[in-house]
PDB file of C-alpha atoms in Angstrom:
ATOM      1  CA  UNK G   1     163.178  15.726-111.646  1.00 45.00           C
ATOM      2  CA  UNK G   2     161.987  17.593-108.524  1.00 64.00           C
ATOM      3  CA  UNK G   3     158.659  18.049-107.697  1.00 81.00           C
ATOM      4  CA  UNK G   4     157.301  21.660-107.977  1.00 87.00           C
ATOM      5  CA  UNK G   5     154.920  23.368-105.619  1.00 92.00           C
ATOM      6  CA  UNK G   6     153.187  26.575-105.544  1.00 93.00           C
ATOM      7  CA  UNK G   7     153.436  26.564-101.773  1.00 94.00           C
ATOM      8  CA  UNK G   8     155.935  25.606 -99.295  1.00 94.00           C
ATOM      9  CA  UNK G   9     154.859  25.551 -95.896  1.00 97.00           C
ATOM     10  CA  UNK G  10     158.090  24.688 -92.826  1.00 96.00           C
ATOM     11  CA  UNK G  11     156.991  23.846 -90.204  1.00 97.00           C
ATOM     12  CA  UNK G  12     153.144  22.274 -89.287  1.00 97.00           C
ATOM     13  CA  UNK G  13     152.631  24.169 -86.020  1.00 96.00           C
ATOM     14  CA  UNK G  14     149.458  25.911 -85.404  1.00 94.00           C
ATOM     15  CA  UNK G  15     150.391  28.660 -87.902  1.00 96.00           C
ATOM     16  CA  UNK G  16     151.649  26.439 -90.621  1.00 98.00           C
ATOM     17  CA  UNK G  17     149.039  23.363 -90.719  1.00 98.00           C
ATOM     18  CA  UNK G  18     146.597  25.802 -91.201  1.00 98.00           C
ATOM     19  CA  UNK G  19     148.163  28.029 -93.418  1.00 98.00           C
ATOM     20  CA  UNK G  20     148.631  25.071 -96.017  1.00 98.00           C
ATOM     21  CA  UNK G  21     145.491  23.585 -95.592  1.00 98.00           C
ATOM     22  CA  UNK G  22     144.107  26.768 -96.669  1.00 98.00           C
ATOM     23  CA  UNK G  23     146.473  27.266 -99.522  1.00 98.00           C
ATOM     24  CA  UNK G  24     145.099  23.874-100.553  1.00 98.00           C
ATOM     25  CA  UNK G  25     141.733  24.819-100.292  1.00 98.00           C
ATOM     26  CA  UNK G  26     142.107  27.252-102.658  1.00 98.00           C
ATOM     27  CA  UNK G  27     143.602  24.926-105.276  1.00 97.00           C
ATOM     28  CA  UNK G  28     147.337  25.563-104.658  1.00 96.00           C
ATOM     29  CA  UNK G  29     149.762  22.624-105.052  1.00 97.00           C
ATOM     30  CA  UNK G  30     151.011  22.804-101.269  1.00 98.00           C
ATOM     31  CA  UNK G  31     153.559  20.532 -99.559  1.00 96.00           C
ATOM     32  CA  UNK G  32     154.286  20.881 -95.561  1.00 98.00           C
ATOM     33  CA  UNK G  33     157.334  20.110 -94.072  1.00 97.00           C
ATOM     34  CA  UNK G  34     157.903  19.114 -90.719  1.00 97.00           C
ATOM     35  CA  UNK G  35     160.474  17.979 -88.531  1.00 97.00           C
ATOM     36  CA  UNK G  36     158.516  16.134 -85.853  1.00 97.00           C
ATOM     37  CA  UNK G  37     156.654  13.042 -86.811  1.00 97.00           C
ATOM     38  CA  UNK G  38     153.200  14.356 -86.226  1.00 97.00           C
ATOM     39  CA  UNK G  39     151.736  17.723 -87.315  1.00 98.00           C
ATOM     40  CA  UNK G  40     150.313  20.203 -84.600  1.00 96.00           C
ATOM     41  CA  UNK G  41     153.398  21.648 -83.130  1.00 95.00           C
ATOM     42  CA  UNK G  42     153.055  22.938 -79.448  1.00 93.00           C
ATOM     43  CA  UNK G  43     149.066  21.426 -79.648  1.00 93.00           C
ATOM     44  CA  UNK G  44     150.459  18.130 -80.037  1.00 96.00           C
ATOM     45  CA  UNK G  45     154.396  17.582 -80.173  1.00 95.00           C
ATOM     46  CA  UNK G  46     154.698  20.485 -77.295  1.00 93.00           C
ATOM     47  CA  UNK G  47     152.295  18.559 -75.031  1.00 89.00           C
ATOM     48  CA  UNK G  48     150.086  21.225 -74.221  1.00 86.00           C
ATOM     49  CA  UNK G  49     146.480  19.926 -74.478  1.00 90.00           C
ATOM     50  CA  UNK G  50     144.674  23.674 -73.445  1.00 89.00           C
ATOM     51  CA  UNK G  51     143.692  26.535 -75.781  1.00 86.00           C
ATOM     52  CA  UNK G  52     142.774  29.929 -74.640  1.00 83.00           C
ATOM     53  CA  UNK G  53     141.705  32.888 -76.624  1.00 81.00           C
ATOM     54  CA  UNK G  54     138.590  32.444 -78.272  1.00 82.00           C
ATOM     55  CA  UNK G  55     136.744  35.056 -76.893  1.00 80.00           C
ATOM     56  CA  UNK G  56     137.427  39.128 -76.611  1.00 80.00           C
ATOM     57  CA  UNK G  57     137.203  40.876 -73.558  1.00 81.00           C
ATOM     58  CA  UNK G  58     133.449  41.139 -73.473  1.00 82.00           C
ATOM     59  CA  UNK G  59     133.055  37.519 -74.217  1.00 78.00           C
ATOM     60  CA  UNK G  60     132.324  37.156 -77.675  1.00 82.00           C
ATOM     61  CA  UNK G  61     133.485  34.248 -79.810  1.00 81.00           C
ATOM     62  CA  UNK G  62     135.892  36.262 -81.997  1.00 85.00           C
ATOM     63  CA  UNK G  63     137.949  32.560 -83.158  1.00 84.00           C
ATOM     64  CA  UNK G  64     136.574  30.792 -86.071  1.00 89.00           C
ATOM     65  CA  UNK G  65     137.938  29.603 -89.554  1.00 93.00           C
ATOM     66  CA  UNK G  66     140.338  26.269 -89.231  1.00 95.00           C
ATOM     67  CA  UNK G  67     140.943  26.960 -85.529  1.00 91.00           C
ATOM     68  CA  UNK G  68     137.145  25.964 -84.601  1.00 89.00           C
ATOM     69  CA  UNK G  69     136.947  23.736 -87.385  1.00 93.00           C
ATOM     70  CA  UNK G  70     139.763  21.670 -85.293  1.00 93.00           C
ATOM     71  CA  UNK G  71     137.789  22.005 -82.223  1.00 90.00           C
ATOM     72  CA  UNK G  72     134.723  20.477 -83.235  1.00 90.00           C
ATOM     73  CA  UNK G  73     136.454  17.965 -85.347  1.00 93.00           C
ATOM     74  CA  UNK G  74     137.689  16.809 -82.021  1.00 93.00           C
ATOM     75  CA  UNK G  75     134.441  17.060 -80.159  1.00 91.00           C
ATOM     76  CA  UNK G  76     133.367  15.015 -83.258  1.00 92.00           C
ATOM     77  CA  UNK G  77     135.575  12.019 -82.037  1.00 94.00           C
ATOM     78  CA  UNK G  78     135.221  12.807 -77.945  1.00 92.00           C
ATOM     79  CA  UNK G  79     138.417  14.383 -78.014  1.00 91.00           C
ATOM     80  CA  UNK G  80     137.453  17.036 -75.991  1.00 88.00           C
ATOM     81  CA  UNK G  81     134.102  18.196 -74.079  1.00 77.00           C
ATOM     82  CA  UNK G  82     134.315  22.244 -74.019  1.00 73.00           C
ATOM     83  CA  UNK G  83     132.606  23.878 -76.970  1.00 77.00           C
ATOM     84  CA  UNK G  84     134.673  27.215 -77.357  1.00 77.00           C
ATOM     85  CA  UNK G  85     131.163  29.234 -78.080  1.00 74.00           C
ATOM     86  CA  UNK G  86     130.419  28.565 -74.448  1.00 74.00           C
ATOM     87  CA  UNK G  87     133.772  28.341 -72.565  1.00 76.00           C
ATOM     88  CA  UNK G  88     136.862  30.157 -72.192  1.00 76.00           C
ATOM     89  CA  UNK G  89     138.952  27.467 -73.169  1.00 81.00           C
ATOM     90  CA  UNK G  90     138.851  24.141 -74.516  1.00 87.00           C
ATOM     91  CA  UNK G  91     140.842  20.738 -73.186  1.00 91.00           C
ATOM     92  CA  UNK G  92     141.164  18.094 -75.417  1.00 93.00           C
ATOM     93  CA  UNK G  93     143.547  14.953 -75.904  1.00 95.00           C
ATOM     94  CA  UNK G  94     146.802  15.393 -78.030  1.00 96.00           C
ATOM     95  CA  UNK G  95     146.259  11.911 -79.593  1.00 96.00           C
ATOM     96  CA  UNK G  96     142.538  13.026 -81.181  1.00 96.00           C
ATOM     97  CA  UNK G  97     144.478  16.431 -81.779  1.00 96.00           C
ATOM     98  CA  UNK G  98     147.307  14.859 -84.184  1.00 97.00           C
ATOM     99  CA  UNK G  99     144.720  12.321 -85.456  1.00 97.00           C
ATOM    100  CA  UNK G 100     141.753  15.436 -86.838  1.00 97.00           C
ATOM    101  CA  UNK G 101     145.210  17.791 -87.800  1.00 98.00           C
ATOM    102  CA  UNK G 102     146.364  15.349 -90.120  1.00 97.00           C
ATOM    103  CA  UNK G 103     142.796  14.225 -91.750  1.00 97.00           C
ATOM    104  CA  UNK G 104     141.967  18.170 -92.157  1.00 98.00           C
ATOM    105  CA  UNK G 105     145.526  18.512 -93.780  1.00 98.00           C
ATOM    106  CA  UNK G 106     145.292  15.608 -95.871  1.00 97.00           C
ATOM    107  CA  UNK G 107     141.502  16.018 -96.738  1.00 98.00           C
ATOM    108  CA  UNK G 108     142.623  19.464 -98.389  1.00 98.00           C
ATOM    109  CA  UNK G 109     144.728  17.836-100.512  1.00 98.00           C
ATOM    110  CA  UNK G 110     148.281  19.014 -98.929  1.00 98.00           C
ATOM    111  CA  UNK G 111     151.438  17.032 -99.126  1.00 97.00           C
ATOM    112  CA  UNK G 112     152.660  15.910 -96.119  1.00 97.00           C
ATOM    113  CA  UNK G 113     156.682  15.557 -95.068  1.00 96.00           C
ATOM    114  CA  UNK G 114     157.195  14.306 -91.686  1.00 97.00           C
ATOM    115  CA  UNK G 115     160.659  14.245 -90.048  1.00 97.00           C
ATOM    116  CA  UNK G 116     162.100  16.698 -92.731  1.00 96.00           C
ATOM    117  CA  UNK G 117     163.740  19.633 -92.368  1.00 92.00           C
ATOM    118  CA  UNK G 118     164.109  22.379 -95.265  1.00 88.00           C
ATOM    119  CA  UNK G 119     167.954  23.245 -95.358  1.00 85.00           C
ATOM    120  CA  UNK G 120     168.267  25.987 -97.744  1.00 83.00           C
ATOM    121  CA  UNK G 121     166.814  27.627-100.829  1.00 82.00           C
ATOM    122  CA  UNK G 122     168.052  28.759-104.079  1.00 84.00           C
ATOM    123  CA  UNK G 123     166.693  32.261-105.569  1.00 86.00           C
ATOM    124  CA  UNK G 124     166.727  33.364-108.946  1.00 87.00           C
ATOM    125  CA  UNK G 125     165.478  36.324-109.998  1.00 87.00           C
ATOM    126  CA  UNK G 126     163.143  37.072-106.657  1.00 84.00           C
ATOM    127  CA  UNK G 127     162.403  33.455-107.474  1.00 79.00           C
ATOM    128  CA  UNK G 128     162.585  30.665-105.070  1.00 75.00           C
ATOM    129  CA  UNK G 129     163.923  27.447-106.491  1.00 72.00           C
TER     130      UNK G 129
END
């Protein structure tokens, strides 16, 4: 028998991680799927270790939720030294990055897949299967 979900998240970029974490969060049975080996997408698989756009144009911190949760989850473990209330950006080091992605994701309660892909889906009835 398959296993059912509520929520089906492809893909554990910055969009997806964080959208099933949050379905989690919120009580949802939630699996992830992704095809790399490590969750983060381009802030970890696509080896870019610099975020930008925390701030509007007058330089207000307009970026909080999972996104600065991540951040000082990092700073937590010295993964990074910018605090994104202060600077424009924040560096940090992939490795910390896949390492506080997965322990936010996991501490929510999501089901991880790693090196998975989803092929196709059946629908019944405006119903995915």
């Amino acid at each position: 028998m398959a296993k059912r979900y509520d929520v089906i998240v492809v893909g554990a970029g910055p969009g997806g991680w964080t959208a099933a974490t949050a379905a989690a969060r919120m009580g949802v049975n939630t699996l992830l799927v992704e095809r790399h080996a490590c969750l983060g997408g381009n802030l970890t698989v696509g080896g870019i270790n610099y975020i930008l756009g925390f701030h509007n144009y007058q330089g207000q911190l307009v970026v909080g939720g999972l996104a600065l949760e991540l951040i000082r989850e990092m700073a937590s473990l010295n993964g990074t030294t910018d605090d994104p209330a202060t600077a424009p950006g924040v560096l940090y080091q992939i490795e910390i990055a896949k390492y506080c992605i997965e322990r936010l994701v996991r501490k929510a309660g999501v089901k991880v897949l790693l090196q998975a892909v989803a092929g196709a889906t059946e629908i019944e009835r405006e119903t995915i299967r």
